[in-house]
PDB file of C-alpha atoms and ligand atoms in Angstrom:
ATOM      1  CA  MET A 167     110.105  84.863 116.889  1.00  0.00           C
ATOM      2  CA  THR A 168     106.633  83.878 115.788  1.00  0.00           C
ATOM      3  CA  ALA A 169     105.831  85.179 112.290  1.00  0.00           C
ATOM      4  CA  ARG A 170     102.453  86.787 111.657  1.00  0.00           C
ATOM      5  CA  VAL A 171     100.756  85.179 108.664  1.00  0.00           C
ATOM      6  CA  GLY A 172      97.756  86.312 106.623  1.00  0.00           C
ATOM      7  CA  ILE A 173      95.911  83.841 104.401  1.00  0.00           C
ATOM      8  CA  LEU A 174      93.883  84.518 101.249  1.00  0.00           C
ATOM      9  CA  ILE A 175      91.200  81.969 100.299  1.00  0.00           C
ATOM     10  CA  SER A 176      88.363  81.656  97.789  1.00  0.00           C
ATOM     11  CA  GLY A 177      86.563  78.549  98.972  1.00  0.00           C
ATOM     12  CA  ARG A 178      86.356  75.885 101.644  1.00  0.00           C
ATOM     13  CA  GLY A 179      89.838  76.655 102.889  1.00  0.00           C
ATOM     14  CA  SER A 180      90.924  73.189 103.968  1.00  0.00           C
ATOM     15  CA  ASN A 181      94.575  74.195 103.502  1.00  0.00           C
ATOM     16  CA  MET A 182      93.933  77.346 105.529  1.00  0.00           C
ATOM     17  CA  GLN A 183      92.499  75.171 108.302  1.00  0.00           C
ATOM     18  CA  ALA A 184      95.559  72.932 108.203  1.00  0.00           C
ATOM     19  CA  LEU A 185      97.814  76.000 108.458  1.00  0.00           C
ATOM     20  CA  VAL A 186      95.834  77.440 111.376  1.00  0.00           C
ATOM     21  CA  ARG A 187      95.842  74.128 113.255  1.00  0.00           C
ATOM     22  CA  ALA A 188      99.569  73.587 112.770  1.00  0.00           C
ATOM     23  CA  GLY A 189     100.702  77.121 113.627  1.00  0.00           C
ATOM     24  CA  GLY A 190     102.950  76.957 116.669  1.00  0.00           C
ATOM     25  CA  ASP A 191     106.199  78.679 117.541  1.00  0.00           C
ATOM     26  CA  ALA A 192     107.054  79.322 113.897  1.00  0.00           C
ATOM     27  CA  TYR A 193     103.995  81.264 112.801  1.00  0.00           C
ATOM     28  CA  ARG A 194     100.518  82.378 113.797  1.00  0.00           C
ATOM     29  CA  VAL A 195      97.622  83.085 111.439  1.00  0.00           C
ATOM     30  CA  VAL A 196      96.275  86.530 112.313  1.00  0.00           C
ATOM     31  CA  LEU A 197      94.011  87.320 109.345  1.00  0.00           C
ATOM     32  CA  VAL A 198      92.029  85.347 106.754  1.00  0.00           C
ATOM     33  CA  ALA A 199      90.710  87.292 103.756  1.00  0.00           C
ATOM     34  CA  SER A 200      88.647  86.270 100.753  1.00  0.00           C
ATOM     35  CA  ASP A 201      87.305  87.567  97.469  1.00  0.00           C
ATOM     36  CA  LYS A 202      84.163  85.506  98.197  1.00  0.00           C
ATOM     37  CA  PRO A 203      82.035  86.735 101.130  1.00  0.00           C
ATOM     38  CA  ASP A 204      80.352  83.310 101.347  1.00  0.00           C
ATOM     39  CA  ALA A 205      83.594  81.287 101.351  1.00  0.00           C
ATOM     40  CA  ALA A 206      83.060  78.486 103.865  1.00  0.00           C
ATOM     41  CA  GLY A 207      86.562  78.941 105.216  1.00  0.00           C
ATOM     42  CA  LEU A 208      85.825  82.502 106.369  1.00  0.00           C
ATOM     43  CA  ALA A 209      83.122  81.370 108.780  1.00  0.00           C
ATOM     44  CA  TRP A 210      85.413  78.669 110.150  1.00  0.00           C
ATOM     45  CA  ALA A 211      88.239  81.167 110.699  1.00  0.00           C
ATOM     46  CA  ALA A 212      85.902  83.590 112.466  1.00  0.00           C
ATOM     47  CA  GLU A 213      84.785  80.764 114.775  1.00  0.00           C
ATOM     48  CA  GLN A 214      88.436  80.270 115.737  1.00  0.00           C
ATOM     49  CA  GLY A 215      88.625  83.929 116.740  1.00  0.00           C
ATOM     50  CA  ILE A 216      90.747  84.931 113.741  1.00  0.00           C
ATOM     51  CA  ALA A 217      90.112  88.317 112.119  1.00  0.00           C
ATOM     52  CA  THR A 218      88.425  87.927 108.723  1.00  0.00           C
ATOM     53  CA  LEU A 219      87.763  90.157 105.750  1.00  0.00           C
ATOM     54  CA  ALA A 220      85.794  89.672 102.547  1.00  0.00           C
ATOM     55  CA  HIS A 221      85.881  91.942  99.522  1.00  0.00           C
ATOM     56  CA  SER A 222      84.150  91.008  96.301  1.00  0.00           C
ATOM     57  CA  GLY A 223      84.789  94.271  94.466  1.00  0.00           C
ATOM     58  CA  LYS A 224      87.090  95.017  91.550  1.00  0.00           C
ATOM     59  CA  ARG A 225      90.659  93.786  91.801  1.00  0.00           C
ATOM     60  CA  GLY A 226      92.233  97.162  92.546  1.00  0.00           C
ATOM     61  CA  GLU A 227      89.790  97.939  95.342  1.00  0.00           C
ATOM     62  CA  ARG A 228      89.923  94.417  96.710  1.00  0.00           C
ATOM     63  CA  GLU A 229      93.707  94.328  96.819  1.00  0.00           C
ATOM     64  CA  ALA A 230      93.857  97.787  98.424  1.00  0.00           C
ATOM     65  CA  ALA A 231      91.480  96.557 101.151  1.00  0.00           C
ATOM     66  CA  PHE A 232      93.495  93.368 101.643  1.00  0.00           C
ATOM     67  CA  ASP A 233      96.774  95.291 101.722  1.00  0.00           C
ATOM     68  CA  ALA A 234      95.481  97.717 104.363  1.00  0.00           C
ATOM     69  CA  ALA A 235      94.088  94.918 106.533  1.00  0.00           C
ATOM     70  CA  LEU A 236      97.226  92.780 106.203  1.00  0.00           C
ATOM     71  CA  ARG A 237      99.468  95.687 107.156  1.00  0.00           C
ATOM     72  CA  GLY A 238      97.095  96.701 109.940  1.00  0.00           C
ATOM     73  CA  ALA A 239      97.328  93.172 111.366  1.00  0.00           C
ATOM     74  CA  GLY A 240     101.130  93.283 111.221  1.00  0.00           C
ATOM     75  CA  VAL A 241     101.284  90.457 108.688  1.00  0.00           C
ATOM     76  CA  GLU A 242     104.789  89.521 107.551  1.00  0.00           C
ATOM     77  CA  VAL A 243     104.034  86.632 105.192  1.00  0.00           C
ATOM     78  CA  ILE A 244     100.958  85.971 103.027  1.00  0.00           C
ATOM     79  CA  ALA A 245      99.926  82.378 102.282  1.00  0.00           C
ATOM     80  CA  LEU A 246      97.577  81.791  99.353  1.00  0.00           C
ATOM     81  CA  ALA A 247      95.377  78.772 100.061  1.00  0.00           C
ATOM     82  CA  GLY A 248      93.018  78.096  97.197  1.00  0.00           C
ATOM     83  CA  TYR A 249      92.888  81.796  96.326  1.00  0.00           C
ATOM     84  CA  MET A 250      91.636  81.580  92.750  1.00  0.00           C
ATOM     85  CA  ARG A 251      92.323  85.158  91.582  1.00  0.00           C
ATOM     86  CA  LEU A 252      95.401  86.461  89.866  1.00  0.00           C
ATOM     87  CA  LEU A 253      97.193  89.015  92.014  1.00  0.00           C
ATOM     88  CA  SER A 254      98.214  92.232  90.293  1.00  0.00           C
ATOM     89  CA  ASP A 255     101.890  92.866  89.590  1.00  0.00           C
ATOM     90  CA  ASP A 256     101.608  95.860  91.893  1.00  0.00           C
ATOM     91  CA  PHE A 257     100.360  93.788  94.841  1.00  0.00           C
ATOM     92  CA  VAL A 258     103.035  91.125  94.264  1.00  0.00           C
ATOM     93  CA  ALA A 259     105.723  93.834  94.101  1.00  0.00           C
ATOM     94  CA  ARG A 260     104.558  95.355  97.390  1.00  0.00           C
ATOM     95  CA  TRP A 261     104.949  91.956  99.081  1.00  0.00           C
ATOM     96  CA  ALA A 262     107.899  90.744  97.013  1.00  0.00           C
ATOM     97  CA  GLY A 263     109.363  87.502  98.344  1.00  0.00           C
ATOM     98  CA  ARG A 264     106.777  87.347 101.117  1.00  0.00           C
ATOM     99  CA  ILE A 265     103.859  85.572  99.383  1.00  0.00           C
ATOM    100  CA  VAL A 266     103.705  81.783  99.105  1.00  0.00           C
ATOM    101  CA  ASN A 267     101.158  79.556  97.361  1.00  0.00           C
ATOM    102  CA  ILE A 268     100.223  75.902  97.215  1.00  0.00           C
ATOM    103  CA  HIS A 269      99.571  74.521  93.754  1.00  0.00           C
ATOM    104  CA  PRO A 270      98.164  71.039  93.056  1.00  0.00           C
ATOM    105  CA  SER A 271     100.852  69.765  90.678  1.00  0.00           C
ATOM    106  CA  LEU A 272     104.511  68.915  90.628  1.00  0.00           C
ATOM    107  CA  LEU A 273     105.696  72.273  89.283  1.00  0.00           C
ATOM    108  CA  PRO A 274     106.972  73.145  86.743  1.00  0.00           C
ATOM    109  CA  LEU A 275     104.387  70.676  85.384  1.00  0.00           C
ATOM    110  CA  TYR A 276     100.795  71.856  84.928  1.00  0.00           C
ATOM    111  CA  LYS A 277     100.711  75.511  85.858  1.00  0.00           C
ATOM    112  CA  GLY A 278      97.217  77.008  85.915  1.00  0.00           C
ATOM    113  CA  LEU A 279      93.925  75.109  86.146  1.00  0.00           C
ATOM    114  CA  ASP A 280      92.738  71.485  85.691  1.00  0.00           C
ATOM    115  CA  THR A 281      96.041  70.078  86.889  1.00  0.00           C
ATOM    116  CA  HIS A 282      94.712  66.630  87.847  1.00  0.00           C
ATOM    117  CA  ALA A 283      92.852  66.041  84.569  1.00  0.00           C
ATOM    118  CA  ARG A 284      95.989  67.033  82.658  1.00  0.00           C
ATOM    119  CA  ALA A 285      98.236  64.708  84.693  1.00  0.00           C
ATOM    120  CA  ILE A 286      95.838  61.769  84.116  1.00  0.00           C
ATOM    121  CA  ALA A 287      95.484  62.558  80.392  1.00  0.00           C
ATOM    122  CA  ALA A 288      99.272  62.640  80.044  1.00  0.00           C
ATOM    123  CA  GLY A 289      99.514  59.126  81.528  1.00  0.00           C
ATOM    124  CA  ASP A 290     101.732  60.311  84.392  1.00  0.00           C
ATOM    125  CA  ALA A 291     102.569  57.742  87.067  1.00  0.00           C
ATOM    126  CA  GLU A 292     102.514  60.290  89.853  1.00  0.00           C
ATOM    127  CA  ALA A 293     101.047  63.639  90.769  1.00  0.00           C
ATOM    128  CA  GLY A 294     101.449  65.912  93.756  1.00  0.00           C
ATOM    129  CA  CYS A 295     101.586  69.456  95.013  1.00  0.00           C
ATOM    130  CA  SER A 296     104.118  72.253  95.310  1.00  0.00           C
ATOM    131  CA  VAL A 297     104.554  75.165  97.663  1.00  0.00           C
ATOM    132  CA  HIS A 298     106.250  78.051  95.884  1.00  0.00           C
ATOM    133  CA  VAL A 299     107.097  81.719  96.201  1.00  0.00           C
ATOM    134  CA  VAL A 300     104.635  83.915  94.296  1.00  0.00           C
ATOM    135  CA  THR A 301     106.059  86.110  91.561  1.00  0.00           C
ATOM    136  CA  ALA A 302     104.409  88.159  88.814  1.00  0.00           C
ATOM    137  CA  GLU A 303     104.458  85.100  86.534  1.00  0.00           C
ATOM    138  CA  LEU A 304     101.756  82.489  87.262  1.00  0.00           C
ATOM    139  CA  ASP A 305     102.953  79.478  89.321  1.00  0.00           C
ATOM    140  CA  ALA A 306     106.567  80.202  88.385  1.00  0.00           C
ATOM    141  CA  GLY A 307     108.372  81.306  91.584  1.00  0.00           C
ATOM    142  CA  ASP A 308     110.956  79.240  93.464  1.00  0.00           C
ATOM    143  CA  VAL A 309     109.611  75.887  94.637  1.00  0.00           C
ATOM    144  CA  LEU A 310     110.030  75.538  98.419  1.00  0.00           C
ATOM    145  CA  GLY A 311     108.688  72.000  98.831  1.00  0.00           C
ATOM    146  CA  GLN A 312     106.819  69.215  97.041  1.00  0.00           C
ATOM    147  CA  ALA A 313     104.907  66.077  97.969  1.00  0.00           C
ATOM    148  CA  ARG A 314     104.109  63.192  95.603  1.00  0.00           C
ATOM    149  CA  VAL A 315     101.290  60.689  95.343  1.00  0.00           C
ATOM    150  CA  PRO A 316     100.796  57.834  92.856  1.00  0.00           C
ATOM    151  CA  ILE A 317      98.199  58.091  90.106  1.00  0.00           C
ATOM    152  CA  LEU A 318      96.211  54.845  90.342  1.00  0.00           C
ATOM    153  CA  PRO A 319      94.388  52.937  87.603  1.00  0.00           C
ATOM    154  CA  GLY A 320      90.835  54.262  87.372  1.00  0.00           C
ATOM    155  CA  ASP A 321      91.679  57.593  88.992  1.00  0.00           C
ATOM    156  CA  THR A 322      89.408  60.492  88.075  1.00  0.00           C
ATOM    157  CA  PRO A 323      90.363  64.153  88.510  1.00  0.00           C
ATOM    158  CA  ASP A 324      88.228  64.139  91.689  1.00  0.00           C
ATOM    159  CA  SER A 325      89.744  61.016  93.234  1.00  0.00           C
ATOM    160  CA  LEU A 326      93.237  62.267  92.434  1.00  0.00           C
ATOM    161  CA  ALA A 327      92.448  65.730  93.810  1.00  0.00           C
ATOM    162  CA  GLU A 328      91.364  64.155  97.092  1.00  0.00           C
ATOM    163  CA  ARG A 329      94.562  62.111  97.380  1.00  0.00           C
ATOM    164  CA  VAL A 330      96.703  65.159  96.591  1.00  0.00           C
ATOM    165  CA  LEU A 331      94.755  67.308  99.065  1.00  0.00           C
ATOM    166  CA  GLY A 332      95.665  64.864 101.820  1.00  0.00           C
ATOM    167  CA  VAL A 333      99.368  65.526 101.291  1.00  0.00           C
ATOM    168  CA  GLU A 334      98.811  69.272 100.777  1.00  0.00           C
ATOM    169  CA  HIS A 335      97.622  69.462 104.384  1.00  0.00           C
ATOM    170  CA  SER A 336     100.934  68.232 105.740  1.00  0.00           C
ATOM    171  CA  LEU A 337     103.258  69.787 103.132  1.00  0.00           C
ATOM    172  CA  TYR A 338     101.959  73.353 103.473  1.00  0.00           C
ATOM    173  CA  PRO A 339     102.323  73.830 107.260  1.00  0.00           C
ATOM    174  CA  LYS A 340     105.751  72.176 107.273  1.00  0.00           C
ATOM    175  CA  THR A 341     107.013  74.276 104.346  1.00  0.00           C
ATOM    176  CA  LEU A 342     105.551  77.530 105.675  1.00  0.00           C
ATOM    177  CA  ALA A 343     107.181  76.933 109.072  1.00  0.00           C
ATOM    178  CA  GLU A 344     110.557  76.499 107.339  1.00  0.00           C
ATOM    179  CA  PHE A 345     109.996  79.509 105.087  1.00  0.00           C
ATOM    180  CA  VAL A 346     109.201  81.994 107.866  1.00  0.00           C
ATOM    181  CA  LYS A 347     112.435  81.055 109.669  1.00  0.00           C
ATOM    182  CA  ARG A 348     114.567  82.070 106.672  1.00  0.00           C
TER     183      ARG A 348
HETATM  184  C1  GAR B 442      93.866  73.048  96.719  1.00  0.00           C
HETATM  185  O1  GAR B 442      93.937  71.797  96.091  1.00  0.00           O
HETATM  186  C2  GAR B 442      94.949  73.965  96.194  1.00  0.00           C
HETATM  187  O2  GAR B 442      96.137  73.300  95.906  1.00  0.00           O
HETATM  188  C3  GAR B 442      94.300  74.474  94.941  1.00  0.00           C
HETATM  189  O3  GAR B 442      92.953  74.682  95.264  1.00  0.00           O
HETATM  190  C4  GAR B 442      92.580  73.779  96.303  1.00  0.00           C
HETATM  191  C5  GAR B 442      92.009  74.605  97.429  1.00  0.00           C
HETATM  192  O4  GAR B 442      91.452  73.770  98.406  1.00  0.00           O
HETATM  193  N1  GAR B 442      94.933  75.679  94.496  1.00  0.00           N
HETATM  194  C6  GAR B 442      95.020  76.040  93.231  1.00  0.00           C
HETATM  195  O5  GAR B 442      94.549  75.402  92.313  1.00  0.00           O
HETATM  196  C7  GAR B 442      95.761  77.340  92.990  1.00  0.00           C
HETATM  197  N2  GAR B 442      95.993  77.551  91.608  1.00  0.00           N
HETATM  198  P1  GAR B 442      91.152  74.359  99.864  1.00  0.00           P
HETATM  199  O6  GAR B 442      90.294  75.613  99.666  1.00  0.00           O
HETATM  200  O7  GAR B 442      90.359  73.281 100.530  1.00  0.00           O
HETATM  201  O8  GAR B 442      92.460  74.649 100.526  1.00  0.00           O
END
């Protein structure tokens, strides 16, 4: 059976685009929602004929609008793709075990922001990204998959972010396809 997936974004949504493009028998993206009405990814999703929703209001109102739209679209699994807001405990509880996220570090290393700068400052030899289940605690749910890249001499947070993003685009669709079959 093909799972119905909803995606939350805050920005350009390159991971969302990778998920949409890869969706096949395993899952189909039926809704893309954002806290930012001008998120570039929303316009792209609409051009693909995917239902979109933006809500820039307070968290409670925004999450209520997202929840109603996700349920209305028959969404079974939510994928966060560069969604830069903390979800409320209440929202996470309503979708318990059915929200996944991609985070640009090798969790449990570097939860939160500025992951690439922190990996470079620590002198790490490699960086990467993790797809994990979302729980009430930030970036702490079960890790479903990881991809690694080397940190090269002279890397900046931007150059490292670009290299990591390249592997995010293959890790996320593959891991989501496995997750929805569970
Ligand atoms: C990605 O690198 C993603 O891993 C990161 O934001 C970027 C979004 O890019 N997510 C987080 O930092 C979540 N804490 P995209 O909008 O092009 O997918």
